[in-house]
XYZ file of N, CA and C in Angstrom:
423
model
N -13.319 4.294 -65.294
C -14.283 4.739 -64.180
C -15.420 4.211 -63.836
N -15.753 4.450 -62.640
C -16.661 3.120 -62.264
C -18.032 4.624 -61.360
N -19.278 4.272 -61.404
C -20.245 4.878 -60.881
C -20.186 4.314 -59.538
N -20.199 5.144 -58.481
C -20.624 4.520 -57.046
C -21.663 5.235 -56.570
N -22.564 4.368 -55.893
C -23.809 5.150 -55.812
C -23.950 4.853 -54.191
N -24.353 6.142 -53.380
C -24.236 6.420 -51.987
C -25.399 6.428 -51.875
N -26.100 5.273 -50.950
C -27.264 4.914 -50.130
C -28.489 5.470 -51.025
N -28.816 5.218 -52.317
C -29.725 5.652 -52.967
C -29.450 6.937 -53.575
N -28.799 7.685 -53.518
C -28.364 8.921 -54.023
C -27.882 8.800 -55.600
N -27.820 9.934 -56.412
C -27.284 9.508 -57.474
C -26.291 9.010 -57.537
N -25.454 8.436 -58.413
C -24.302 7.879 -58.794
C -23.178 8.866 -58.929
N -22.205 8.902 -57.902
C -21.101 9.734 -58.426
C -19.824 8.839 -59.037
N -19.137 9.102 -60.164
C -18.087 8.963 -60.700
C -16.837 9.204 -59.877
N -16.103 7.898 -60.148
C -14.737 8.403 -59.302
C -13.799 7.564 -60.362
N -12.341 7.460 -60.212
C -11.655 7.024 -60.620
C -11.100 5.888 -60.312
N -10.916 4.683 -61.162
C -10.749 3.544 -60.775
C -8.772 3.270 -60.877
N -8.154 2.667 -59.674
C -6.837 2.605 -59.428
C -6.412 1.767 -60.503
N -5.314 1.757 -61.096
C -5.227 1.323 -62.242
C -4.261 -0.120 -62.047
N -5.121 -1.402 -62.789
C -4.574 -2.365 -62.536
C -5.535 -3.390 -61.956
N -6.558 -2.641 -61.840
C -7.690 -3.421 -60.924
C -9.121 -3.606 -61.691
N -9.572 -4.588 -62.095
C -10.613 -4.908 -63.326
C -11.788 -5.218 -61.994
N -12.808 -4.864 -62.171
C -14.259 -5.493 -61.815
C -14.636 -5.850 -62.521
N -15.132 -7.435 -62.254
C -15.887 -8.238 -62.986
C -17.110 -7.781 -63.036
N -17.828 -7.957 -60.819
C -19.295 -7.395 -61.203
C -19.253 -6.334 -60.136
N -20.337 -5.607 -60.507
C -20.653 -4.468 -59.686
C -19.662 -4.569 -58.065
N -19.459 -3.927 -57.537
C -18.877 -3.814 -56.649
C -19.481 -2.413 -55.524
N -19.654 -2.475 -54.556
C -20.247 -1.691 -53.202
C -18.857 -1.080 -52.859
N -18.457 0.401 -53.233
C -17.247 0.889 -52.513
C -17.824 1.816 -51.603
N -17.400 2.626 -50.407
C -17.252 3.232 -50.062
C -16.631 4.476 -50.301
N -16.478 5.617 -50.610
C -15.486 6.495 -50.512
C -14.954 7.194 -49.104
N -13.746 7.605 -49.278
C -13.099 7.816 -48.041
C -14.013 9.423 -47.637
N -14.205 9.639 -46.263
C -14.813 11.004 -45.928
C -16.455 10.859 -46.503
N -16.838 9.190 -46.611
C -18.586 9.274 -46.787
C -19.195 8.988 -45.406
N -19.987 9.871 -44.938
C -20.660 10.279 -43.714
C -22.548 9.604 -43.798
N -22.733 8.302 -44.043
C -24.157 7.881 -43.699
C -24.543 7.377 -42.420
N -25.980 7.397 -42.701
C -26.397 6.715 -41.091
C -26.282 5.447 -41.004
N -26.475 4.890 -39.656
C -25.726 3.730 -39.313
C -27.010 2.899 -40.010
N -28.429 3.390 -39.478
C -29.559 2.848 -40.541
C -29.331 2.344 -41.776
N -28.612 3.458 -42.674
C -28.440 3.532 -43.938
C -27.538 1.970 -44.111
N -26.610 1.539 -43.401
C -25.713 0.693 -43.710
C -26.199 -0.771 -42.961
N -27.016 -0.701 -42.267
C -27.272 -1.830 -41.165
C -26.914 -2.150 -40.301
N -26.218 -1.085 -39.333
C -25.703 -1.177 -37.956
C -23.813 -1.517 -38.605
N -23.690 -1.268 -39.384
C -21.999 -1.920 -39.663
C -21.236 -0.802 -39.522
N -19.799 -0.960 -39.827
C -18.877 -0.315 -39.718
C -19.218 1.190 -40.532
N -18.856 2.107 -40.433
C -18.641 3.442 -41.076
C -17.613 3.878 -41.911
N -16.277 2.801 -41.903
C -15.095 3.084 -42.717
C -15.093 2.689 -43.878
N -14.229 2.861 -45.181
C -13.850 2.379 -45.658
C -13.230 1.035 -46.266
N -13.669 0.936 -47.478
C -13.217 -0.422 -47.963
C -12.520 -0.823 -49.105
N -11.447 -1.403 -49.379
C -10.382 -1.605 -49.889
C -10.459 -2.500 -50.757
N -10.643 -2.518 -51.977
C -10.686 -3.643 -53.279
C -9.339 -4.019 -53.676
N -8.855 -5.068 -53.145
C -7.552 -5.314 -53.528
C -7.385 -6.818 -54.802
N -6.663 -6.425 -55.822
C -6.651 -7.654 -56.473
C -4.950 -8.382 -56.507
N -5.116 -9.337 -56.417
C -3.322 -10.158 -56.573
C -2.822 -9.904 -57.814
N -1.689 -9.400 -57.169
C -0.812 -9.106 -58.459
C 0.140 -10.409 -59.224
N 0.234 -10.340 -60.418
C 0.869 -11.846 -60.979
C 1.779 -11.356 -61.575
N 3.183 -12.021 -61.211
C 4.308 -11.752 -61.345
C 4.775 -12.041 -62.933
N 5.164 -10.780 -63.526
C 5.739 -10.901 -64.831
C 6.612 -11.802 -65.005
N 6.588 -12.825 -66.234
C 7.691 -13.671 -66.377
C 9.038 -12.705 -67.312
N 10.508 -12.831 -67.122
C 10.607 -12.687 -68.259
C 10.619 -13.422 -69.366
N 11.092 -12.015 -70.669
C 10.625 -13.074 -71.891
C 11.981 -13.865 -72.333
N 11.422 -14.916 -73.082
C 12.925 -15.990 -73.869
C 13.750 -14.734 -74.486
N 14.989 -15.191 -74.551
C 15.968 -14.705 -75.451
C 16.406 -15.213 -76.575
N 16.728 -14.452 -77.795
C 17.278 -15.253 -78.623
C 17.879 -14.724 -79.478
N 19.143 -15.828 -79.879
C 20.741 -15.056 -80.300
C 20.138 -15.121 -81.851
N 20.991 -13.639 -82.398
C 20.551 -13.584 -83.845
C 21.785 -13.969 -84.795
N 22.268 -14.670 -85.477
C 23.200 -15.624 -85.581
C 23.702 -15.373 -87.340
N 24.770 -14.679 -87.887
C 25.119 -14.650 -89.328
C 25.858 -16.144 -89.672
N 25.466 -16.465 -90.724
C 25.954 -18.102 -91.368
C 27.435 -17.418 -92.361
N 28.413 -18.337 -92.270
C 29.710 -17.944 -93.195
C 28.903 -18.442 -94.411
N 29.340 -17.923 -95.820
C 29.185 -18.009 -96.865
C 30.417 -17.698 -97.810
N 31.205 -18.617 -98.736
C 32.018 -17.949 -99.574
C 31.927 -16.765 -100.722
N 30.732 -16.429 -100.643
C 30.331 -15.212 -101.593
C 30.198 -13.854 -101.265
N 29.777 -13.594 -99.931
C 29.461 -11.918 -99.191
C 30.712 -11.641 -99.048
N 31.223 -10.574 -99.578
C 32.081 -9.619 -99.166
C 32.331 -9.353 -97.724
N 33.016 -9.443 -96.796
C 33.555 -9.450 -95.615
C 33.522 -7.641 -95.418
N 33.661 -6.713 -96.099
C 33.128 -5.604 -95.659
C 31.513 -5.346 -95.702
N 30.845 -6.236 -96.904
C 29.117 -6.115 -96.418
C 28.800 -6.492 -95.291
N 29.125 -7.795 -94.542
C 29.192 -8.014 -93.127
C 29.668 -7.089 -92.097
N 30.819 -6.848 -92.119
C 31.267 -5.394 -91.307
C 30.015 -4.482 -91.310
N 29.225 -3.869 -92.790
C 28.235 -2.962 -92.799
C 26.999 -3.167 -92.103
N 26.658 -4.829 -92.545
C 25.677 -5.069 -91.540
C 25.456 -4.881 -90.416
N 26.737 -5.538 -90.001
C 26.936 -5.316 -88.166
C 26.661 -4.100 -87.530
N 27.104 -3.157 -88.697
C 27.276 -1.784 -88.258
C 26.054 -0.933 -88.178
N 25.177 -1.287 -89.271
C 23.799 -0.676 -89.671
C 23.030 -1.467 -88.802
N 22.813 -2.387 -88.501
C 21.357 -3.617 -88.278
C 21.661 -3.389 -86.731
N 23.303 -3.571 -85.993
C 22.990 -4.171 -84.602
C 23.895 -3.072 -84.132
N 23.929 -1.944 -84.518
C 25.052 -0.802 -83.815
C 26.035 -1.682 -83.636
N 26.667 -2.094 -83.803
C 28.148 -2.688 -83.405
C 29.028 -1.512 -83.897
N 30.320 -1.059 -83.322
C 31.332 -0.411 -83.616
C 32.231 -0.695 -84.558
N 33.337 -0.576 -85.359
C 33.794 -1.072 -86.596
C 34.537 -2.006 -86.055
N 35.332 -2.098 -84.727
C 35.883 -2.951 -84.102
C 35.631 -4.162 -83.701
N 33.937 -3.841 -83.200
C 33.516 -5.070 -82.496
C 32.698 -5.904 -83.913
N 32.184 -5.051 -85.062
C 31.889 -5.566 -86.119
C 32.984 -6.526 -86.973
N 34.221 -5.957 -86.912
C 35.307 -6.227 -87.648
C 35.592 -8.008 -86.748
N 35.291 -7.858 -85.408
C 35.646 -9.459 -84.530
C 34.678 -10.505 -85.066
N 33.283 -9.998 -85.241
C 32.455 -10.727 -85.224
C 32.554 -11.523 -86.600
N 32.620 -10.312 -87.474
C 33.049 -10.745 -88.865
C 34.445 -11.794 -89.115
N 35.291 -11.756 -88.483
C 36.353 -12.667 -88.805
C 36.046 -14.105 -88.016
N 35.217 -14.041 -86.953
C 34.484 -15.275 -86.127
C 33.745 -16.056 -86.761
N 32.697 -15.231 -87.585
C 31.719 -15.863 -88.595
C 32.714 -16.581 -89.626
N 33.884 -15.804 -90.444
C 34.833 -16.267 -91.453
C 35.610 -17.576 -90.905
N 35.964 -17.490 -89.737
C 36.696 -18.597 -89.090
C 35.938 -19.814 -88.835
N 34.705 -19.910 -87.963
C 33.952 -20.859 -87.378
C 32.971 -21.046 -87.823
N 32.384 -20.213 -89.104
C 31.056 -20.510 -89.930
C 29.854 -19.764 -89.401
N 30.017 -19.600 -88.148
C 29.116 -19.066 -87.464
C 29.074 -17.841 -86.431
N 28.445 -16.733 -86.444
C 28.908 -15.720 -85.546
C 27.422 -15.187 -84.608
N 27.705 -14.789 -83.509
C 26.438 -14.278 -82.865
C 26.708 -12.689 -82.927
N 25.688 -12.103 -83.300
C 25.314 -10.596 -83.636
C 24.717 -10.081 -82.357
N 24.162 -10.984 -81.757
C 23.430 -10.346 -80.488
C 22.184 -11.166 -79.749
N 21.446 -10.648 -78.849
C 20.872 -11.598 -78.120
C 19.875 -10.864 -77.530
N 18.516 -11.308 -78.126
C 17.391 -9.893 -78.255
C 15.864 -11.059 -77.981
N 14.829 -10.276 -77.295
C 13.598 -10.941 -77.224
C 13.191 -11.569 -78.573
N 12.194 -12.345 -78.692
C 11.613 -13.077 -80.064
C 11.147 -11.841 -81.059
N 10.599 -10.497 -81.135
C 9.973 -10.050 -81.887
C 10.925 -9.068 -82.152
N 12.467 -8.424 -81.608
C 13.801 -8.130 -82.097
C 14.191 -8.824 -82.853
N 14.591 -9.995 -82.451
C 15.745 -10.752 -83.215
C 14.529 -11.201 -84.466
N 13.809 -11.412 -84.678
C 12.737 -11.331 -85.841
C 12.876 -10.105 -86.969
N 12.969 -9.035 -86.044
C 13.340 -8.049 -87.007
C 14.484 -7.604 -87.221
N 15.453 -7.972 -86.273
C 16.942 -8.173 -86.953
C 17.161 -8.884 -88.267
N 16.563 -10.056 -88.007
C 16.745 -10.927 -88.920
C 16.448 -10.399 -90.345
N 15.201 -10.278 -90.212
C 14.468 -9.941 -91.505
C 15.341 -8.851 -92.198
N 15.834 -7.724 -91.459
C 16.498 -6.345 -91.943
C 17.917 -7.090 -92.818
N 18.487 -7.983 -92.000
C 19.506 -8.644 -92.491
C 19.231 -9.302 -93.964
N 18.359 -10.190 -93.947
C 17.995 -10.713 -95.251
C 17.595 -9.576 -96.265
N 17.084 -9.158 -96.094
C 16.131 -7.880 -96.795
C 17.716 -7.279 -97.475
N 18.548 -6.590 -96.543
C 19.536 -5.725 -96.810
C 20.300 -6.795 -97.994
N 20.435 -8.016 -97.471
C 21.393 -8.860 -98.338
C 20.839 -9.131 -99.800
N 19.470 -9.314 -99.773
C 18.652 -9.639 -101.006
C 18.840 -8.645 -101.936
N 18.626 -7.398 -101.268
C 18.941 -5.723 -102.136
C 20.041 -5.685 -102.735
N 21.058 -6.315 -102.025
C 22.680 -5.907 -102.282
C 23.009 -7.103 -103.016
N 21.866 -8.602 -103.202
C 22.583 -9.817 -104.290
C 23.506 -10.614 -103.824
N 23.527 -10.512 -102.229
C 24.577 -11.501 -101.741
C 23.674 -12.542 -100.964
N 24.601 -13.582 -100.606
C 23.571 -14.697 -100.523
C 23.745 -14.894 -98.791
N 24.195 -13.613 -97.841
C 24.218 -13.939 -96.442
C 23.227 -14.842 -96.044
N 23.278 -15.400 -95.063
C 22.263 -16.106 -94.457
C 22.274 -15.560 -92.534
N 21.256 -15.370 -92.409
C 20.735 -15.011 -91.117
C 20.104 -15.856 -90.077
N 19.879 -16.289 -89.053
C 18.843 -17.060 -88.315
C 18.625 -16.222 -86.807
N 18.118 -17.126 -86.141
C 17.495 -17.191 -84.934
C 17.493 -17.905 -84.049
N 17.753 -18.384 -82.945
C 17.363 -19.526 -81.818
C 17.426 -19.110 -80.605
N 16.866 -19.920 -79.681
C 16.706 -19.632 -78.583
C 18.027 -19.821 -77.928
N 18.042 -19.062 -76.773
C 19.314 -18.704 -75.727
C 19.470 -20.052 -74.947
């Protein structure tokens, strides 16, 4: 909300359009204001529009969440992790588990940094609770 003063009268309160920041007090004429020409110094009686250039939002960087193979974690536990933490179907989870088993590493998903970090910590906590040495990491895509 900003307060707008009309020609020395008591200030009125009006809503500010979302996304506009006023660093300094601005003189704004409201639509429908009718003031005398001598109050405006002989200027135009129209309204002024205050604009702020929009900045383009950058797309967030994406990170791959990776499962690493070990010789001790059961395949069923890896499938359980993929179903619970990454919402994979049974067949998708089995495919990723086999990829981890054969090649030593498998991609569980691609996420923004915060989501990937959360997924890695969920996997590591579940593995620790179940006393399995399963390792999960993330890397930039």
